[in-house]
Amino acid sequence: MKFAKIPMATITRLSVYMRTLQDLLEDDVDVISSERLARLCGVNPAQIRKDLAYFGEFGVRGVGYRVGDLLGQIKDILGLTRRWNLAMVGLGNLGSALVRHANFLKHGYTFTAAFDVDPQKVGKRLPNGLLINHVNEIEEVVKDRDVNVGIITTPASAAQSVANQLVLAGINGILNFAPVQIQVPDCCHVENVDFTISLDTIAYHLSVSG
Amino acid sequence: MKFAKIPMATITRLSVYMRTLQDLLEDDVDVISSERLARLCGVNPAQIRKDLAYFGEFGVRGVGYRVGDLLGQIKDILGLTRRWNLAMVGLGNLGSALVRHANFLKHGYTFTAAFDVDPQKVGKRLPNGLLINHVNEIEEVVKDRDVNVGIITTPASAAQSVANQLVLAGINGILNFAPVQIQVPDCCHVENVDFTISLDTIAYHLSVSG
């Protein structure tokens, strides 16, 4: 499916709706009103209707949304009906913690490759059995194991070089935890994660309200 | 300082500008054009001018921005000229990795408290010397150590109870890594961090372009 000009904030909110719908499905909820879904997602009902309207008509007037149907439709929109293979580059404290984090697998993301430069780590296996390869092997291993997305948790100084290797290996999606802006060709999509930016937002709110 | 109706996206971008300005200052750059600053931050120059215009006049026409001055002004806007004390609740793999992460201290955030329920952990000290207290002690320790922001990295099932305890202890800012929406009073500001939502955004981009 191709949709033009969808705001990024809409895509992010679809992910949030999807998580809430998954929880509802696990609790055997079949149908939910847009008001209640909105409250659970922390948005207003008009926002949900507006976000979904980009992609077609959803829900039944006077009834609400069928949980299983809407979940499937959002997964379809986001491209999450298939499996996504991840490579972790950088097995320090953060990278090691993330590889073990159950949240990835729960949402359909599977680590199929892991890389580091530390001779103490290369050649060893992670608790999940995954072999740690040297970053010099990125191109070969990424192609071999059909990796779709690279996650960078290296120090800032190594991030650009790793990003270059991932792009050379054909990777078009990077989740970057290194505290540096990495430059990639237009065909590659980068999402940056920096916890301290979220802390700055909290600090701002506490400062203006305190 | 109080500013009304500033878009959240502006606040987030100010954090990004601040990080770039810090790097420039470390590289002894005194003055930078809005074009070059924009390129380094991954936005367009009009965006920077618009974001800053909410807070006053910055920069010198035909010259650009004085790096040190603008950095100080943005820190002042965000409330980052003071020290912020953090409490980590949940010392599993992720919590332990985050407490050790140099990025917090670099940006003026100091962990002054840590909590868990595991008898194997409570009473022990983290590599930085911080004592791990039991979550039952949240109220006492938070007040004692002047904690401003709580970080939750517990399992989803424990997150709401921990949030309640933080709020009772007078905490008005929470960074939540647990994969669940927590409910707090209006006086408390919550920022949620979910890496898999960023992965969903990448998956969406790869799906629509692939």
Short mmCIF file of C-alpha atoms in Angstrom, two decimals:
data_model
loop_
_atom_site.label_atom_id
_atom_site.label_comp_id
_atom_site.label_asym_id
_atom_site.label_seq_id
_atom_site.Cartn_x
_atom_site.Cartn_y
_atom_site.Cartn_z
CA MET A 1 0.00 0.00 0.00
CA LYS A 2 1.15 3.55 -0.70
CA PHE A 3 -0.28 6.61 1.04
CA ALA A 4 0.96 10.11 0.30
CA LYS A 5 1.59 12.88 2.83
CA ILE A 6 0.70 11.10 6.04
CA PRO A 7 1.97 13.14 9.04
CA MET A 8 4.67 11.31 10.98
CA ALA A 9 2.71 11.98 14.19
CA THR A 10 -0.19 9.98 12.72
CA ILE A 11 2.10 7.00 12.08
CA THR A 12 3.42 7.18 15.64
CA ARG A 13 -0.12 7.32 17.03
CA LEU A 14 -1.15 4.31 14.90
CA SER A 15 1.56 2.36 16.74
CA VAL A 16 0.07 3.46 20.05
CA TYR A 17 -3.46 2.52 18.97
CA MET A 18 -2.14 -0.87 17.82
CA ARG A 19 -0.59 -1.59 21.23
CA THR A 20 -3.82 -0.71 23.03
CA LEU A 21 -5.85 -2.85 20.62
CA GLN A 22 -3.48 -5.78 21.21
CA ASP A 23 -4.03 -5.47 24.96
CA LEU A 24 -7.81 -5.30 24.44
CA LEU A 25 -7.73 -8.40 22.22
CA GLU A 26 -5.78 -10.27 24.90
CA ASP A 27 -8.51 -9.23 27.36
CA ASP A 28 -11.15 -10.66 24.96
CA VAL A 29 -12.71 -7.27 24.17
CA ASP A 30 -14.51 -7.56 20.79
CA VAL A 31 -15.84 -4.06 20.23
CA ILE A 32 -14.77 -0.70 21.64
CA SER A 33 -16.19 2.82 21.30
CA SER A 34 -13.92 5.48 19.86
CA GLU A 35 -14.33 7.41 23.13
CA ARG A 36 -13.03 4.54 25.24
CA LEU A 37 -10.25 3.65 22.82
CA ALA A 38 -9.21 7.31 22.81
CA ARG A 39 -9.12 7.46 26.60
CA LEU A 40 -6.98 4.32 26.80
CA CYS A 41 -4.58 5.77 24.20
CA GLY A 42 -4.37 9.18 25.86
CA VAL A 43 -5.77 11.11 22.85
CA ASN A 44 -9.20 12.56 22.01
CA PRO A 45 -11.70 10.59 19.88
CA ALA A 46 -11.58 13.12 17.02
CA GLN A 47 -7.82 12.49 16.73
CA ILE A 48 -8.31 8.75 16.24
CA ARG A 49 -10.99 9.30 13.59
CA LYS A 50 -8.78 11.85 11.80
CA ASP A 51 -5.72 9.58 11.88
CA LEU A 52 -7.65 6.61 10.52
CA ALA A 53 -9.40 8.72 7.86
CA TYR A 54 -6.11 8.98 5.95
CA PHE A 55 -6.39 5.28 5.19
CA GLY A 56 -10.10 4.70 4.58
CA GLU A 57 -13.25 4.08 6.60
CA PHE A 58 -13.05 2.17 9.82
CA GLY A 59 -15.51 1.43 12.60
CA VAL A 60 -19.27 1.05 12.66
CA ARG A 61 -21.42 4.13 13.38
CA GLY A 62 -23.07 3.89 16.81
CA VAL A 63 -21.11 0.75 17.64
CA GLY A 64 -17.43 1.59 17.56
CA TYR A 65 -14.48 -0.41 16.31
CA ARG A 66 -14.19 -4.18 16.06
CA VAL A 67 -10.93 -4.69 17.96
CA GLY A 68 -9.54 -7.58 15.91
CA ASP A 69 -10.42 -5.98 12.58
CA LEU A 70 -8.95 -2.58 13.41
CA LEU A 71 -5.80 -4.21 14.79
CA GLY A 72 -5.33 -6.14 11.54
CA GLN A 73 -5.96 -3.06 9.45
CA ILE A 74 -3.43 -0.94 11.35
CA LYS A 75 -0.85 -3.74 11.14
CA ASP A 76 -1.46 -3.82 7.41
CA ILE A 77 -1.03 -0.03 7.11
CA LEU A 78 2.24 -0.06 9.08
CA GLY A 79 3.65 -3.05 7.19
CA LEU A 80 3.68 -5.22 10.30
CA THR A 81 1.97 -8.29 8.86
CA ARG A 82 5.40 -9.56 7.86
CA ARG A 83 8.46 -10.42 9.91
CA TRP A 84 11.22 -7.83 10.36
CA ASN A 85 14.79 -8.91 11.02
CA LEU A 86 17.04 -6.70 13.13
CA ALA A 87 20.80 -6.37 13.51
CA MET A 88 22.21 -4.91 16.74
CA VAL A 89 25.50 -3.07 16.29
CA GLY A 90 27.21 -2.41 19.62
CA LEU A 91 26.88 -4.88 22.49
CA GLY A 92 27.68 -2.58 25.40
CA ASN A 93 25.33 -2.26 28.38
CA LEU A 94 22.52 -0.69 26.38
CA GLY A 95 22.81 -2.92 23.29
CA SER A 96 22.96 -6.06 25.45
CA ALA A 97 19.89 -4.94 27.43
CA LEU A 98 17.93 -4.15 24.27
CA VAL A 99 18.71 -7.49 22.59
CA ARG A 100 17.18 -9.25 25.62
CA HIS A 101 14.18 -6.92 25.81
CA ALA A 102 10.98 -8.93 25.28
CA ASN A 103 9.22 -5.95 23.73
CA PHE A 104 10.88 -6.37 20.32
CA LEU A 105 9.78 -9.96 19.81
CA LYS A 106 6.30 -9.17 21.12
CA HIS A 107 5.90 -6.66 18.30
CA GLY A 108 7.23 -8.89 15.53
CA TYR A 109 10.89 -7.82 15.50
CA THR A 110 13.53 -10.54 15.61
CA PHE A 111 17.26 -10.07 16.11
CA THR A 112 19.05 -12.17 13.52
CA ALA A 113 22.49 -10.55 13.75
CA ALA A 114 24.70 -8.81 16.33
CA PHE A 115 28.00 -6.98 15.86
CA ASP A 116 30.77 -5.52 18.00
CA VAL A 117 34.50 -4.72 17.66
CA ASP A 118 35.58 -5.93 21.11
CA PRO A 119 37.71 -9.12 20.74
CA GLN A 120 36.27 -10.23 24.11
CA LYS A 121 32.79 -10.25 22.57
CA VAL A 122 33.26 -11.23 18.91
CA GLY A 123 32.76 -14.97 18.50
CA LYS A 124 30.74 -15.28 21.72
CA ARG A 125 27.02 -15.98 21.83
CA LEU A 126 24.30 -13.82 23.38
CA PRO A 127 21.92 -15.38 25.98
CA ASN A 128 19.43 -15.97 23.13
CA GLY A 129 22.08 -17.96 21.23
CA LEU A 130 22.88 -15.29 18.65
CA LEU A 131 26.55 -15.20 17.58
CA ILE A 132 28.34 -11.84 17.86
CA ASN A 133 30.13 -11.04 14.60
CA HIS A 134 32.80 -8.42 13.99
CA VAL A 135 31.53 -5.18 12.44
CA ASN A 136 33.82 -5.88 9.48
CA GLU A 137 31.45 -8.74 8.63
CA ILE A 138 28.33 -6.51 8.48
CA GLU A 139 27.88 -6.67 4.71
CA GLU A 140 28.20 -10.45 4.47
CA VAL A 141 26.09 -11.28 7.54
CA VAL A 142 23.33 -8.74 6.80
CA LYS A 143 22.78 -10.22 3.35
CA ASP A 144 23.07 -13.76 4.62
CA ARG A 145 20.48 -13.35 7.38
CA ASP A 146 18.10 -11.09 5.50
CA VAL A 147 18.43 -8.19 7.97
CA ASN A 148 15.98 -5.32 7.29
CA VAL A 149 16.78 -2.81 10.03
CA GLY A 150 20.02 -1.94 11.81
CA ILE A 151 20.11 -0.69 15.41
CA ILE A 152 23.16 1.36 16.39
CA THR A 153 24.17 1.49 20.07
CA THR A 154 27.87 2.18 19.53
CA PRO A 155 29.69 5.20 20.97
CA ALA A 156 28.99 8.42 19.02
CA SER A 157 32.44 8.30 17.40
CA ALA A 158 31.72 4.95 15.67
CA ALA A 159 28.10 5.55 14.63
CA GLN A 160 28.67 7.16 11.22
CA SER A 161 31.12 4.49 10.09
CA VAL A 162 28.67 1.76 11.18
CA ALA A 163 25.81 3.54 9.39
CA ASN A 164 27.91 3.64 6.20
CA GLN A 165 28.53 -0.11 6.45
CA LEU A 166 24.84 -0.83 7.04
CA VAL A 167 23.85 1.26 4.01
CA LEU A 168 26.50 -0.46 1.87
CA ALA A 169 25.01 -3.78 2.97
CA GLY A 170 21.64 -2.66 1.59
CA ILE A 171 19.96 -1.63 4.86
CA ASN A 172 17.37 1.13 4.39
CA GLY A 173 16.18 1.55 7.98
CA ILE A 174 18.28 2.49 11.00
CA LEU A 175 17.31 3.00 14.63
CA ASN A 176 20.09 5.14 16.10
CA PHE A 177 20.72 5.27 19.86
CA ALA A 178 24.17 6.90 19.49
CA PRO A 179 24.07 10.56 20.57
CA VAL A 180 25.04 11.94 17.15
CA GLN A 181 23.25 12.84 13.91
CA ILE A 182 24.20 10.27 11.26
CA GLN A 183 24.15 11.10 7.57
CA VAL A 184 22.62 8.56 5.17
CA PRO A 185 21.34 8.59 1.55
CA ASP A 186 17.69 9.57 1.00
CA CYS A 187 16.72 5.93 0.44
CA CYS A 188 17.55 5.15 4.06
CA HIS A 189 15.19 6.13 6.90
CA VAL A 190 16.75 6.92 10.29
CA GLU A 191 14.91 7.23 13.59
CA ASN A 192 16.92 8.67 16.48
CA VAL A 193 16.28 7.64 20.07
CA ASP A 194 17.69 9.92 22.76
CA PHE A 195 16.18 9.46 26.22
CA THR A 196 17.65 12.71 27.44
CA ILE A 197 15.57 14.65 24.90
CA SER A 198 12.46 13.24 26.60
CA LEU A 199 13.97 14.31 29.93
CA ASP A 200 14.48 17.83 28.55
CA THR A 201 10.77 17.92 27.69
CA ILE A 202 9.93 16.91 31.27
CA ALA A 203 12.36 19.53 32.64
CA TYR A 204 10.71 22.17 30.46
CA HIS A 205 7.22 21.26 31.75
CA LEU A 206 8.35 21.24 35.38
CA SER A 207 10.11 24.59 34.88
CA VAL A 208 7.15 26.40 33.31
CA SER A 209 4.64 24.98 35.80
CA GLY A 210 6.80 25.12 38.93
CA MET B 1 9.87 31.83 32.51
CA LYS B 2 6.39 30.97 31.26
CA PHE B 3 5.48 30.63 27.58
CA ALA B 4 1.98 29.75 26.44
CA LYS B 5 1.06 27.33 23.65
CA ILE B 6 4.50 26.21 22.53
CA PRO B 7 4.17 23.12 20.31
CA MET B 8 5.76 20.04 21.87
CA ALA B 9 7.66 19.46 18.61
CA THR B 10 9.34 22.84 19.11
CA ILE B 11 10.50 21.86 22.59
CA THR B 12 11.89 18.58 21.24
CA ARG B 13 13.74 20.42 18.46
CA LEU B 14 15.22 22.91 20.95
CA SER B 15 16.82 19.90 22.66
CA VAL B 16 18.28 18.82 19.33
CA TYR B 17 19.60 22.33 18.59
CA MET B 18 21.10 22.44 22.09
CA ARG B 19 23.03 19.20 21.53
CA THR B 20 24.42 20.45 18.21
CA LEU B 21 25.41 23.79 19.79
CA GLN B 22 27.18 21.95 22.61
CA ASP B 23 29.20 19.96 20.06
CA LEU B 24 30.03 23.18 18.17
CA LEU B 25 31.16 24.89 21.38
CA GLU B 26 33.41 21.92 22.17
CA ASP B 27 34.87 22.35 18.67
CA ASP B 28 35.52 26.06 19.45
CA VAL B 29 33.01 27.36 16.90
CA ASP B 30 31.97 30.91 17.96
CA VAL B 31 29.43 31.86 15.30
CA ILE B 32 27.27 29.76 12.99
CA SER B 33 24.85 30.65 10.19
CA SER B 34 21.28 29.47 10.54
CA GLU B 35 21.75 27.50 7.29
CA ARG B 36 24.69 25.53 8.65
CA LEU B 37 23.10 25.01 12.05
CA ALA B 38 19.94 23.78 10.33
CA ARG B 39 21.91 21.32 8.20
CA LEU B 40 23.70 19.92 11.25
CA CYS B 41 20.36 19.51 13.07
CA GLY B 42 18.59 17.91 10.11
CA VAL B 43 15.92 20.64 9.77
CA ASN B 44 15.49 23.64 7.46
CA PRO B 45 16.65 27.14 8.50
CA ALA B 46 13.08 28.54 8.56
CA GLN B 47 12.17 25.91 11.15
CA ILE B 48 14.93 27.02 13.52
CA ARG B 49 13.92 30.68 13.16
CA LYS B 50 10.26 29.82 13.74
CA ASP B 51 11.02 27.68 16.79
CA LEU B 52 13.19 30.37 18.37
CA ALA B 53 10.69 33.14 17.55
CA TYR B 54 8.34 31.77 20.22
CA PHE B 55 10.85 32.89 22.83
CA GLY B 56 12.18 36.20 21.51
CA GLU B 57 14.82 37.44 19.07
CA PHE B 58 18.00 35.49 18.63
CA GLY B 59 20.92 35.74 16.24
CA VAL B 60 22.49 38.64 14.39
CA ARG B 61 21.25 39.47 10.87
CA GLY B 62 23.87 38.64 8.24
CA VAL B 63 26.09 36.97 10.83
CA GLY B 64 24.15 34.10 12.36
CA TYR B 65 24.01 32.84 15.91
CA ARG B 66 26.68 33.22 18.60
CA VAL B 67 27.03 29.58 19.65
CA GLY B 68 27.65 30.14 23.36
CA ASP B 69 24.87 32.72 23.69
CA LEU B 70 22.24 30.66 21.90
CA LEU B 71 23.21 27.57 23.88
CA GLY B 72 22.74 29.48 27.14
CA GLN B 73 19.43 30.91 25.99
CA ILE B 74 18.03 27.52 24.99
CA LYS B 75 19.19 25.98 28.29
CA ASP B 76 17.39 28.81 30.06
CA ILE B 77 14.19 28.21 28.06
CA LEU B 78 14.22 24.47 28.79
CA GLY B 79 15.01 24.94 32.48
CA LEU B 80 18.38 23.23 32.16
CA THR B 81 20.51 25.81 33.93
CA ARG B 82 19.81 23.95 37.18
CA ARG B 83 20.59 20.39 38.26
CA TRP B 84 17.93 17.69 37.89
CA ASN B 85 17.94 14.65 40.16
CA LEU B 86 16.66 11.34 38.83
CA ALA B 87 15.37 8.18 40.48
CA MET B 88 15.56 4.89 38.56
CA VAL B 89 12.80 2.43 39.45
CA GLY B 90 13.59 -1.07 38.12
CA LEU B 91 17.16 -2.31 37.93
CA GLY B 92 16.72 -5.04 35.34
CA ASN B 93 18.90 -5.16 32.20
CA LEU B 94 17.52 -1.92 30.77
CA GLY B 95 17.44 0.06 34.03
CA SER B 96 20.98 -1.03 34.90
CA ALA B 97 22.23 -0.06 31.43
CA LEU B 98 20.53 3.35 31.59
CA VAL B 99 21.92 4.21 35.04
CA ARG B 100 25.43 3.66 33.65
CA HIS B 101 24.76 5.59 30.44
CA ALA B 102 27.06 8.62 30.24
CA ASN B 103 24.50 10.60 28.25
CA PHE B 104 22.40 11.52 31.31
CA LEU B 105 25.24 13.12 33.24
CA LYS B 106 26.50 14.87 30.11
CA HIS B 107 23.15 16.65 29.87
CA GLY B 108 22.91 17.63 33.54
CA TYR B 109 20.86 14.71 34.87
CA THR B 110 22.15 12.94 37.98
CA PHE B 111 20.81 9.70 39.44
CA THR B 112 20.41 10.21 43.18
CA ALA B 113 18.15 7.23 43.90
CA ALA B 114 17.50 3.70 42.62
CA PHE B 115 14.75 1.24 43.52
CA ASP B 116 13.89 -2.41 42.95
CA VAL B 117 11.86 -5.14 44.67
CA ASP B 118 14.33 -8.01 44.13
CA PRO B 119 15.86 -9.02 47.50
CA GLN B 120 19.04 -9.92 45.56
CA LYS B 121 19.38 -6.26 44.52
CA VAL B 122 17.95 -4.21 47.40
CA GLY B 123 20.77 -3.10 49.73
CA LYS B 124 23.45 -3.57 47.04
CA ARG B 125 25.26 -0.68 45.38
CA LEU B 126 25.37 0.16 41.67
CA PRO B 127 28.78 0.55 39.93
CA ASN B 128 28.47 4.33 40.51
CA GLY B 129 28.09 3.75 44.26
CA LEU B 130 24.34 4.43 44.41
CA LEU B 131 22.48 2.28 46.96
CA ILE B 132 19.47 0.31 45.68
CA ASN B 133 16.46 0.89 47.95
CA HIS B 134 13.22 -1.10 48.09
CA VAL B 135 10.31 0.47 46.20
CA ASN B 136 8.48 0.65 49.53
CA GLU B 137 10.98 3.35 50.48
CA ILE B 138 10.21 5.57 47.47
CA GLU B 139 8.41 8.31 49.39
CA GLU B 140 11.08 8.67 52.07
CA VAL B 141 14.10 8.46 49.75
CA VAL B 142 12.65 10.74 47.04
CA LYS B 143 12.08 13.52 49.59
CA ASP B 144 15.40 12.92 51.27
CA ARG B 145 17.45 13.10 48.06
CA ASP B 146 15.48 15.85 46.38
CA VAL B 147 14.50 13.71 43.37
CA ASN B 148 12.73 15.66 40.60
CA VAL B 149 12.05 13.03 37.95
CA GLY B 150 11.30 9.32 38.19
CA ILE B 151 12.29 6.82 35.47
CA ILE B 152 10.26 3.63 35.31
CA THR B 153 11.83 0.52 33.76
CA THR B 154 9.78 -2.06 35.64
CA PRO B 155 7.64 -4.74 33.95
CA ALA B 156 4.35 -3.34 32.63
CA SER B 157 2.41 -4.97 35.48
CA ALA B 158 4.26 -2.94 38.13
CA ALA B 159 4.43 0.43 36.34
CA GLN B 160 1.13 1.94 37.53
CA SER B 161 1.75 1.10 41.17
CA VAL B 162 5.25 2.62 40.95
CA ALA B 163 3.85 5.73 39.24
CA ASN B 164 1.32 6.11 42.08
CA GLN B 165 4.11 5.93 44.65
CA LEU B 166 6.23 8.49 42.76
CA VAL B 167 3.28 10.90 42.55
CA LEU B 168 2.55 10.42 46.28
CA ALA B 169 6.19 11.27 46.96
CA GLY B 170 5.68 14.59 45.15
CA ILE B 171 7.26 13.69 41.79
CA ASN B 172 5.74 15.66 38.88
CA GLY B 173 7.79 14.27 36.01
CA ILE B 174 8.02 10.63 34.89
CA LEU B 175 9.95 9.03 32.04
CA ASN B 176 8.20 5.72 31.41
CA PHE B 177 9.95 2.84 29.61
CA ALA B 178 7.37 0.24 30.67
CA PRO B 179 5.18 -0.82 27.71
CA VAL B 180 1.93 0.43 29.26
CA GLN B 181 0.06 3.75 29.50
CA ILE B 182 0.26 4.98 33.09
CA GLN B 183 -2.41 7.26 34.57
CA VAL B 184 -1.28 10.24 36.65
CA PRO B 185 -2.87 13.47 37.92
CA ASP B 186 -2.71 16.53 35.61
CA CYS B 187 0.09 18.07 37.68
CA CYS B 188 2.40 15.23 36.63
CA HIS B 189 4.01 15.15 33.17
CA VAL B 190 4.73 11.72 31.66
CA GLU B 191 6.93 11.02 28.63
CA ASN B 192 6.75 7.50 27.26
CA VAL B 193 9.72 5.84 25.57
CA ASP B 194 8.97 2.80 23.43
CA PHE B 195 11.72 1.82 20.99
CA THR B 196 9.40 -0.45 19.08
CA ILE B 197 7.22 2.52 18.13
CA SER B 198 10.26 3.99 16.37
CA LEU B 199 10.77 0.61 14.68
CA ASP B 200 7.14 0.68 13.52
CA THR B 201 7.83 4.05 11.90
CA ILE B 202 10.83 2.56 10.10
CA ALA B 203 8.78 -0.47 9.05
CA TYR B 204 6.10 1.85 7.65
CA HIS B 205 8.65 3.81 5.62
CA LEU B 206 10.27 0.66 4.24
CA SER B 207 6.85 -0.78 3.38
CA VAL B 208 5.57 2.26 1.49
CA SER B 209 8.84 2.79 -0.36
CA GLY B 210 9.74 -0.84 -0.95
#
